[in-house]
């Protein structure tokens, strides 16, 4: 008879997601993506050994790791998330969502299935922009008319216009400033359209 040592080693478990809450932020804003939003665990590895590899990348913003721009060929670790080193900046477009997809790998190359991290963007109502080149002088008794261009990046918004500083003979109808000034109106007037 003989005695021998028989060793049984544990198998390598793939990392798994403990929770994935996604991110919500305002249009054009920046926010940290930390372990309170997404966390992976692995009983066989440390947080520094849990690696998030991009499968697909954000389309309406940018990701940063320790302040440096990240690309789809980069990765980050659970330690990075725990240390609040990953951040997202929305590109200020009118999009209301974004996302990236990762797989999670451990130091022995056990890989999780794809994990989607959803980003919800809350729209911000941006002020319309009034532009154009108005005539800067008119002779009393002559008619005046100017229609500025108005652009509003927020689709579906209706705009209300007001004017101040104009003599009573110059009015605003819709977006058109018009009228016929009289001699009592002679002078410089600062007209503000909002």
PDB file of C-alpha atoms in Angstrom:
ATOM      1  CA  UNK A   1       0.000   0.000   0.000  1.00  0.00           C
ATOM      2  CA  UNK A   2       1.022   3.599  -0.541  1.00  0.00           C
ATOM      3  CA  UNK A   3       0.063   7.103   0.446  1.00  0.00           C
ATOM      4  CA  UNK A   4      -0.109   9.952  -1.951  1.00  0.00           C
ATOM      5  CA  UNK A   5      -1.273  13.559  -1.846  1.00  0.00           C
ATOM      6  CA  UNK A   6      -4.351  14.275  -3.892  1.00  0.00           C
ATOM      7  CA  UNK A   7      -5.017  18.004  -4.433  1.00  0.00           C
ATOM      8  CA  UNK A   8      -8.319  19.378  -5.603  1.00  0.00           C
ATOM      9  CA  UNK A   9      -8.207  22.976  -6.779  1.00  0.00           C
ATOM     10  CA  UNK A  10     -11.176  25.246  -7.167  1.00  0.00           C
ATOM     11  CA  UNK A  11     -12.380  26.067 -10.621  1.00  0.00           C
ATOM     12  CA  UNK A  12     -12.097  29.626 -11.835  1.00  0.00           C
ATOM     13  CA  UNK A  13     -15.467  31.343 -11.693  1.00  0.00           C
ATOM     14  CA  UNK A  14     -16.247  34.076 -14.172  1.00  0.00           C
ATOM     15  CA  UNK A  15     -16.984  37.510 -12.716  1.00  0.00           C
ATOM     16  CA  UNK A  16     -20.637  38.447 -12.424  1.00  0.00           C
ATOM     17  CA  UNK A  17     -22.607  41.654 -12.087  1.00  0.00           C
ATOM     18  CA  UNK A  18     -23.885  42.314  -8.569  1.00  0.00           C
ATOM     19  CA  UNK A  19     -25.905  45.300  -9.731  1.00  0.00           C
ATOM     20  CA  UNK A  20     -26.201  47.575 -12.737  1.00  0.00           C
ATOM     21  CA  UNK A  21     -28.279  50.672 -11.988  1.00  0.00           C
ATOM     22  CA  UNK A  22     -27.314  52.752 -15.026  1.00  0.00           C
ATOM     23  CA  UNK A  23     -26.728  56.499 -14.970  1.00  0.00           C
ATOM     24  CA  UNK A  24     -29.127  59.438 -15.236  1.00  0.00           C
ATOM     25  CA  UNK A  25     -27.789  62.935 -15.926  1.00  0.00           C
ATOM     26  CA  UNK A  26     -28.797  66.233 -17.527  1.00  0.00           C
ATOM     27  CA  UNK A  27     -28.176  66.949 -21.212  1.00  0.00           C
ATOM     28  CA  UNK A  28     -24.635  68.283 -21.620  1.00  0.00           C
ATOM     29  CA  UNK A  29     -23.617  67.295 -18.077  1.00  0.00           C
ATOM     30  CA  UNK A  30     -20.837  65.094 -16.702  1.00  0.00           C
ATOM     31  CA  UNK A  31     -21.102  62.430 -14.015  1.00  0.00           C
ATOM     32  CA  UNK A  32     -18.973  59.787 -12.379  1.00  0.00           C
ATOM     33  CA  UNK A  33     -19.738  56.121 -13.046  1.00  0.00           C
ATOM     34  CA  UNK A  34     -18.822  54.423  -9.786  1.00  0.00           C
ATOM     35  CA  UNK A  35     -19.421  51.238  -7.862  1.00  0.00           C
ATOM     36  CA  UNK A  36     -22.757  52.578  -6.633  1.00  0.00           C
ATOM     37  CA  UNK A  37     -23.980  52.368 -10.261  1.00  0.00           C
ATOM     38  CA  UNK A  38     -22.333  49.148 -11.486  1.00  0.00           C
ATOM     39  CA  UNK A  39     -20.433  46.474  -9.549  1.00  0.00           C
ATOM     40  CA  UNK A  40     -18.950  43.155 -10.574  1.00  0.00           C
ATOM     41  CA  UNK A  41     -17.704  40.520  -8.160  1.00  0.00           C
ATOM     42  CA  UNK A  42     -15.518  37.461  -8.519  1.00  0.00           C
ATOM     43  CA  UNK A  43     -14.752  35.090  -5.637  1.00  0.00           C
ATOM     44  CA  UNK A  44     -11.414  34.166  -7.217  1.00  0.00           C
ATOM     45  CA  UNK A  45      -9.992  37.631  -7.913  1.00  0.00           C
ATOM     46  CA  UNK A  46      -9.382  41.065  -6.430  1.00  0.00           C
ATOM     47  CA  UNK A  47     -11.175  44.191  -7.641  1.00  0.00           C
ATOM     48  CA  UNK A  48      -8.028  45.203  -9.528  1.00  0.00           C
ATOM     49  CA  UNK A  49      -8.196  41.886 -11.438  1.00  0.00           C
ATOM     50  CA  UNK A  50     -11.829  42.322 -12.521  1.00  0.00           C
ATOM     51  CA  UNK A  51     -11.502  43.881 -15.964  1.00  0.00           C
ATOM     52  CA  UNK A  52     -14.315  45.531 -17.981  1.00  0.00           C
ATOM     53  CA  UNK A  53     -13.635  45.319 -21.757  1.00  0.00           C
ATOM     54  CA  UNK A  54     -15.737  47.368 -24.175  1.00  0.00           C
ATOM     55  CA  UNK A  55     -17.835  45.529 -26.767  1.00  0.00           C
ATOM     56  CA  UNK A  56     -19.586  48.701 -27.955  1.00  0.00           C
ATOM     57  CA  UNK A  57     -19.025  52.311 -27.014  1.00  0.00           C
ATOM     58  CA  UNK A  58     -21.067  55.391 -26.146  1.00  0.00           C
ATOM     59  CA  UNK A  59     -22.442  57.312 -29.140  1.00  0.00           C
ATOM     60  CA  UNK A  60     -23.616  60.612 -27.618  1.00  0.00           C
ATOM     61  CA  UNK A  61     -20.799  61.489 -25.269  1.00  0.00           C
ATOM     62  CA  UNK A  62     -17.351  60.605 -24.025  1.00  0.00           C
ATOM     63  CA  UNK A  63     -15.927  58.392 -21.302  1.00  0.00           C
ATOM     64  CA  UNK A  64     -12.922  59.394 -19.190  1.00  0.00           C
ATOM     65  CA  UNK A  65     -10.711  57.355 -16.870  1.00  0.00           C
ATOM     66  CA  UNK A  66      -8.750  59.459 -14.378  1.00  0.00           C
ATOM     67  CA  UNK A  67      -9.542  62.466 -16.581  1.00  0.00           C
ATOM     68  CA  UNK A  68      -8.124  60.884 -19.756  1.00  0.00           C
ATOM     69  CA  UNK A  69     -10.328  60.147 -22.760  1.00  0.00           C
ATOM     70  CA  UNK A  70     -11.262  56.473 -23.155  1.00  0.00           C
ATOM     71  CA  UNK A  71     -11.815  54.651 -26.463  1.00  0.00           C
ATOM     72  CA  UNK A  72     -13.449  51.334 -27.323  1.00  0.00           C
ATOM     73  CA  UNK A  73     -10.036  49.619 -27.239  1.00  0.00           C
ATOM     74  CA  UNK A  74      -9.480  50.638 -23.595  1.00  0.00           C
ATOM     75  CA  UNK A  75     -10.782  48.996 -20.435  1.00  0.00           C
ATOM     76  CA  UNK A  76     -11.326  49.714 -16.743  1.00  0.00           C
ATOM     77  CA  UNK A  77     -11.377  47.699 -13.520  1.00  0.00           C
ATOM     78  CA  UNK A  78     -13.698  47.296 -10.567  1.00  0.00           C
ATOM     79  CA  UNK A  79     -11.045  49.147  -8.545  1.00  0.00           C
ATOM     80  CA  UNK A  80     -11.438  52.102 -10.938  1.00  0.00           C
ATOM     81  CA  UNK A  81     -15.185  52.105 -10.249  1.00  0.00           C
ATOM     82  CA  UNK A  82     -14.618  51.824  -6.496  1.00  0.00           C
ATOM     83  CA  UNK A  83     -12.254  54.823  -6.681  1.00  0.00           C
ATOM     84  CA  UNK A  84     -14.687  56.952  -8.761  1.00  0.00           C
ATOM     85  CA  UNK A  85     -12.204  57.205 -11.666  1.00  0.00           C
ATOM     86  CA  UNK A  86     -14.595  56.561 -14.598  1.00  0.00           C
ATOM     87  CA  UNK A  87     -16.799  59.408 -15.814  1.00  0.00           C
ATOM     88  CA  UNK A  88     -19.172  60.176 -18.685  1.00  0.00           C
ATOM     89  CA  UNK A  89     -19.809  63.541 -20.369  1.00  0.00           C
ATOM     90  CA  UNK A  90     -22.873  63.952 -22.580  1.00  0.00           C
ATOM     91  CA  UNK A  91     -22.204  65.783 -25.865  1.00  0.00           C
ATOM     92  CA  UNK A  92     -25.078  68.290 -25.296  1.00  0.00           C
ATOM     93  CA  UNK A  93     -27.013  66.925 -28.274  1.00  0.00           C
ATOM     94  CA  UNK A  94     -30.768  66.413 -28.120  1.00  0.00           C
ATOM     95  CA  UNK A  95     -30.355  62.669 -27.472  1.00  0.00           C
ATOM     96  CA  UNK A  96     -32.101  61.208 -24.437  1.00  0.00           C
ATOM     97  CA  UNK A  97     -30.126  57.990 -24.044  1.00  0.00           C
ATOM     98  CA  UNK A  98     -26.717  56.455 -24.500  1.00  0.00           C
ATOM     99  CA  UNK A  99     -25.053  53.191 -23.454  1.00  0.00           C
ATOM    100  CA  UNK A 100     -21.958  51.068 -23.590  1.00  0.00           C
ATOM    101  CA  UNK A 101     -21.609  47.295 -23.568  1.00  0.00           C
ATOM    102  CA  UNK A 102     -18.817  45.441 -21.768  1.00  0.00           C
ATOM    103  CA  UNK A 103     -17.695  41.930 -20.988  1.00  0.00           C
ATOM    104  CA  UNK A 104     -16.077  41.320 -17.638  1.00  0.00           C
ATOM    105  CA  UNK A 105     -12.910  39.237 -17.450  1.00  0.00           C
ATOM    106  CA  UNK A 106     -10.852  38.038 -14.517  1.00  0.00           C
ATOM    107  CA  UNK A 107      -7.099  37.510 -14.306  1.00  0.00           C
ATOM    108  CA  UNK A 108      -7.461  33.916 -15.534  1.00  0.00           C
ATOM    109  CA  UNK A 109      -9.583  34.967 -18.534  1.00  0.00           C
ATOM    110  CA  UNK A 110     -12.998  33.722 -17.418  1.00  0.00           C
ATOM    111  CA  UNK A 111     -15.439  35.979 -19.284  1.00  0.00           C
ATOM    112  CA  UNK A 112     -18.963  37.076 -18.436  1.00  0.00           C
ATOM    113  CA  UNK A 113     -21.717  37.534 -20.978  1.00  0.00           C
ATOM    114  CA  UNK A 114     -22.273  41.023 -22.429  1.00  0.00           C
ATOM    115  CA  UNK A 115     -23.441  43.646 -19.945  1.00  0.00           C
ATOM    116  CA  UNK A 116     -25.163  46.847 -21.132  1.00  0.00           C
ATOM    117  CA  UNK A 117     -24.732  49.971 -19.012  1.00  0.00           C
ATOM    118  CA  UNK A 118     -27.634  52.322 -19.817  1.00  0.00           C
ATOM    119  CA  UNK A 119     -27.314  56.104 -19.657  1.00  0.00           C
ATOM    120  CA  UNK A 120     -30.505  58.180 -19.449  1.00  0.00           C
ATOM    121  CA  UNK A 121     -30.190  61.827 -20.490  1.00  0.00           C
ATOM    122  CA  UNK A 122     -32.719  64.319 -19.122  1.00  0.00           C
ATOM    123  CA  UNK A 123     -33.361  67.059 -21.717  1.00  0.00           C
ATOM    124  CA  UNK A 124     -32.593  70.687 -20.853  1.00  0.00           C
ATOM    125  CA  UNK A 125     -34.759  73.451 -22.306  1.00  0.00           C
ATOM    126  CA  UNK A 126     -32.336  75.703 -24.150  1.00  0.00           C
ATOM    127  CA  UNK A 127     -33.158  79.298 -25.000  1.00  0.00           C
ATOM    128  CA  UNK A 128     -33.930  80.042 -28.648  1.00  0.00           C
ATOM    129  CA  UNK A 129     -31.364  82.047 -30.589  1.00  0.00           C
ATOM    130  CA  UNK A 130     -32.504  85.216 -32.339  1.00  0.00           C
ATOM    131  CA  UNK A 131     -30.260  86.388 -35.169  1.00  0.00           C
ATOM    132  CA  UNK A 132     -30.198  88.574 -38.240  1.00  0.00           C
ATOM    133  CA  UNK A 133     -28.994  91.994 -39.318  1.00  0.00           C
ATOM    134  CA  UNK A 134     -31.635  94.677 -38.796  1.00  0.00           C
ATOM    135  CA  UNK A 135     -31.569  98.041 -40.492  1.00  0.00           C
ATOM    136  CA  UNK A 136     -30.096 100.412 -37.923  1.00  0.00           C
ATOM    137  CA  UNK A 137     -31.731 103.633 -39.095  1.00  0.00           C
ATOM    138  CA  UNK A 138     -34.950 104.807 -40.676  1.00  0.00           C
ATOM    139  CA  UNK A 139     -36.217 108.263 -41.614  1.00  0.00           C
ATOM    140  CA  UNK A 140     -39.314 109.530 -39.824  1.00  0.00           C
ATOM    141  CA  UNK A 141     -42.315 108.904 -42.066  1.00  0.00           C
ATOM    142  CA  UNK A 142     -40.709 105.929 -43.855  1.00  0.00           C
ATOM    143  CA  UNK A 143     -41.819 102.385 -43.127  1.00  0.00           C
ATOM    144  CA  UNK A 144     -39.516  99.958 -41.341  1.00  0.00           C
ATOM    145  CA  UNK A 145     -39.651  96.170 -41.235  1.00  0.00           C
ATOM    146  CA  UNK A 146     -37.291  93.510 -39.973  1.00  0.00           C
ATOM    147  CA  UNK A 147     -37.931  89.794 -39.410  1.00  0.00           C
ATOM    148  CA  UNK A 148     -35.145  88.123 -37.432  1.00  0.00           C
ATOM    149  CA  UNK A 149     -34.347  84.440 -37.712  1.00  0.00           C
ATOM    150  CA  UNK A 150     -35.251  82.342 -34.703  1.00  0.00           C
ATOM    151  CA  UNK A 151     -33.775  78.909 -34.034  1.00  0.00           C
ATOM    152  CA  UNK A 152     -34.695  76.599 -31.164  1.00  0.00           C
ATOM    153  CA  UNK A 153     -32.805  73.319 -30.847  1.00  0.00           C
ATOM    154  CA  UNK A 154     -35.528  71.898 -28.594  1.00  0.00           C
ATOM    155  CA  UNK A 155     -37.929  70.316 -31.049  1.00  0.00           C
ATOM    156  CA  UNK A 156     -41.598  70.848 -30.308  1.00  0.00           C
ATOM    157  CA  UNK A 157     -41.104  74.030 -28.301  1.00  0.00           C
ATOM    158  CA  UNK A 158     -43.297  76.997 -29.131  1.00  0.00           C
ATOM    159  CA  UNK A 159     -41.716  80.413 -28.740  1.00  0.00           C
ATOM    160  CA  UNK A 160     -43.298  83.615 -27.433  1.00  0.00           C
ATOM    161  CA  UNK A 161     -41.672  86.905 -28.400  1.00  0.00           C
ATOM    162  CA  UNK A 162     -41.588  90.279 -26.694  1.00  0.00           C
ATOM    163  CA  UNK A 163     -39.968  93.616 -27.478  1.00  0.00           C
ATOM    164  CA  UNK A 164     -38.906  96.535 -25.301  1.00  0.00           C
ATOM    165  CA  UNK A 165     -37.327  99.919 -25.943  1.00  0.00           C
ATOM    166  CA  UNK A 166     -39.103 100.640 -29.240  1.00  0.00           C
ATOM    167  CA  UNK A 167     -41.137 103.797 -29.864  1.00  0.00           C
ATOM    168  CA  UNK A 168     -44.908 103.236 -29.847  1.00  0.00           C
ATOM    169  CA  UNK A 169     -45.048 103.429 -33.645  1.00  0.00           C
ATOM    170  CA  UNK A 170     -42.825 100.330 -33.996  1.00  0.00           C
ATOM    171  CA  UNK A 171     -44.549  97.059 -33.059  1.00  0.00           C
ATOM    172  CA  UNK A 172     -43.761  93.373 -32.904  1.00  0.00           C
ATOM    173  CA  UNK A 173     -46.203  91.075 -34.675  1.00  0.00           C
ATOM    174  CA  UNK A 174     -45.169  87.418 -34.584  1.00  0.00           C
ATOM    175  CA  UNK A 175     -41.448  87.726 -35.251  1.00  0.00           C
ATOM    176  CA  UNK A 176     -41.650  90.848 -37.442  1.00  0.00           C
ATOM    177  CA  UNK A 177     -40.681  94.277 -36.124  1.00  0.00           C
ATOM    178  CA  UNK A 178     -42.391  96.935 -38.233  1.00  0.00           C
ATOM    179  CA  UNK A 179     -43.953 100.366 -38.281  1.00  0.00           C
ATOM    180  CA  UNK A 180     -43.585 103.942 -39.451  1.00  0.00           C
ATOM    181  CA  UNK A 181     -41.814 106.213 -36.987  1.00  0.00           C
ATOM    182  CA  UNK A 182     -42.874 109.870 -36.719  1.00  0.00           C
ATOM    183  CA  UNK A 183     -40.856 113.019 -35.929  1.00  0.00           C
ATOM    184  CA  UNK A 184     -41.632 112.607 -32.215  1.00  0.00           C
ATOM    185  CA  UNK A 185     -39.673 109.324 -32.381  1.00  0.00           C
ATOM    186  CA  UNK A 186     -36.420 110.884 -33.673  1.00  0.00           C
ATOM    187  CA  UNK A 187     -33.420 109.732 -31.601  1.00  0.00           C
ATOM    188  CA  UNK A 188     -31.595 106.590 -30.657  1.00  0.00           C
ATOM    189  CA  UNK A 189     -33.661 103.665 -29.308  1.00  0.00           C
ATOM    190  CA  UNK A 190     -32.218 100.446 -27.920  1.00  0.00           C
ATOM    191  CA  UNK A 191     -34.682  97.753 -28.944  1.00  0.00           C
ATOM    192  CA  UNK A 192     -34.482  94.376 -27.218  1.00  0.00           C
ATOM    193  CA  UNK A 193     -36.322  91.348 -28.604  1.00  0.00           C
ATOM    194  CA  UNK A 194     -36.623  88.267 -26.409  1.00  0.00           C
TER     195      UNK A 194
END
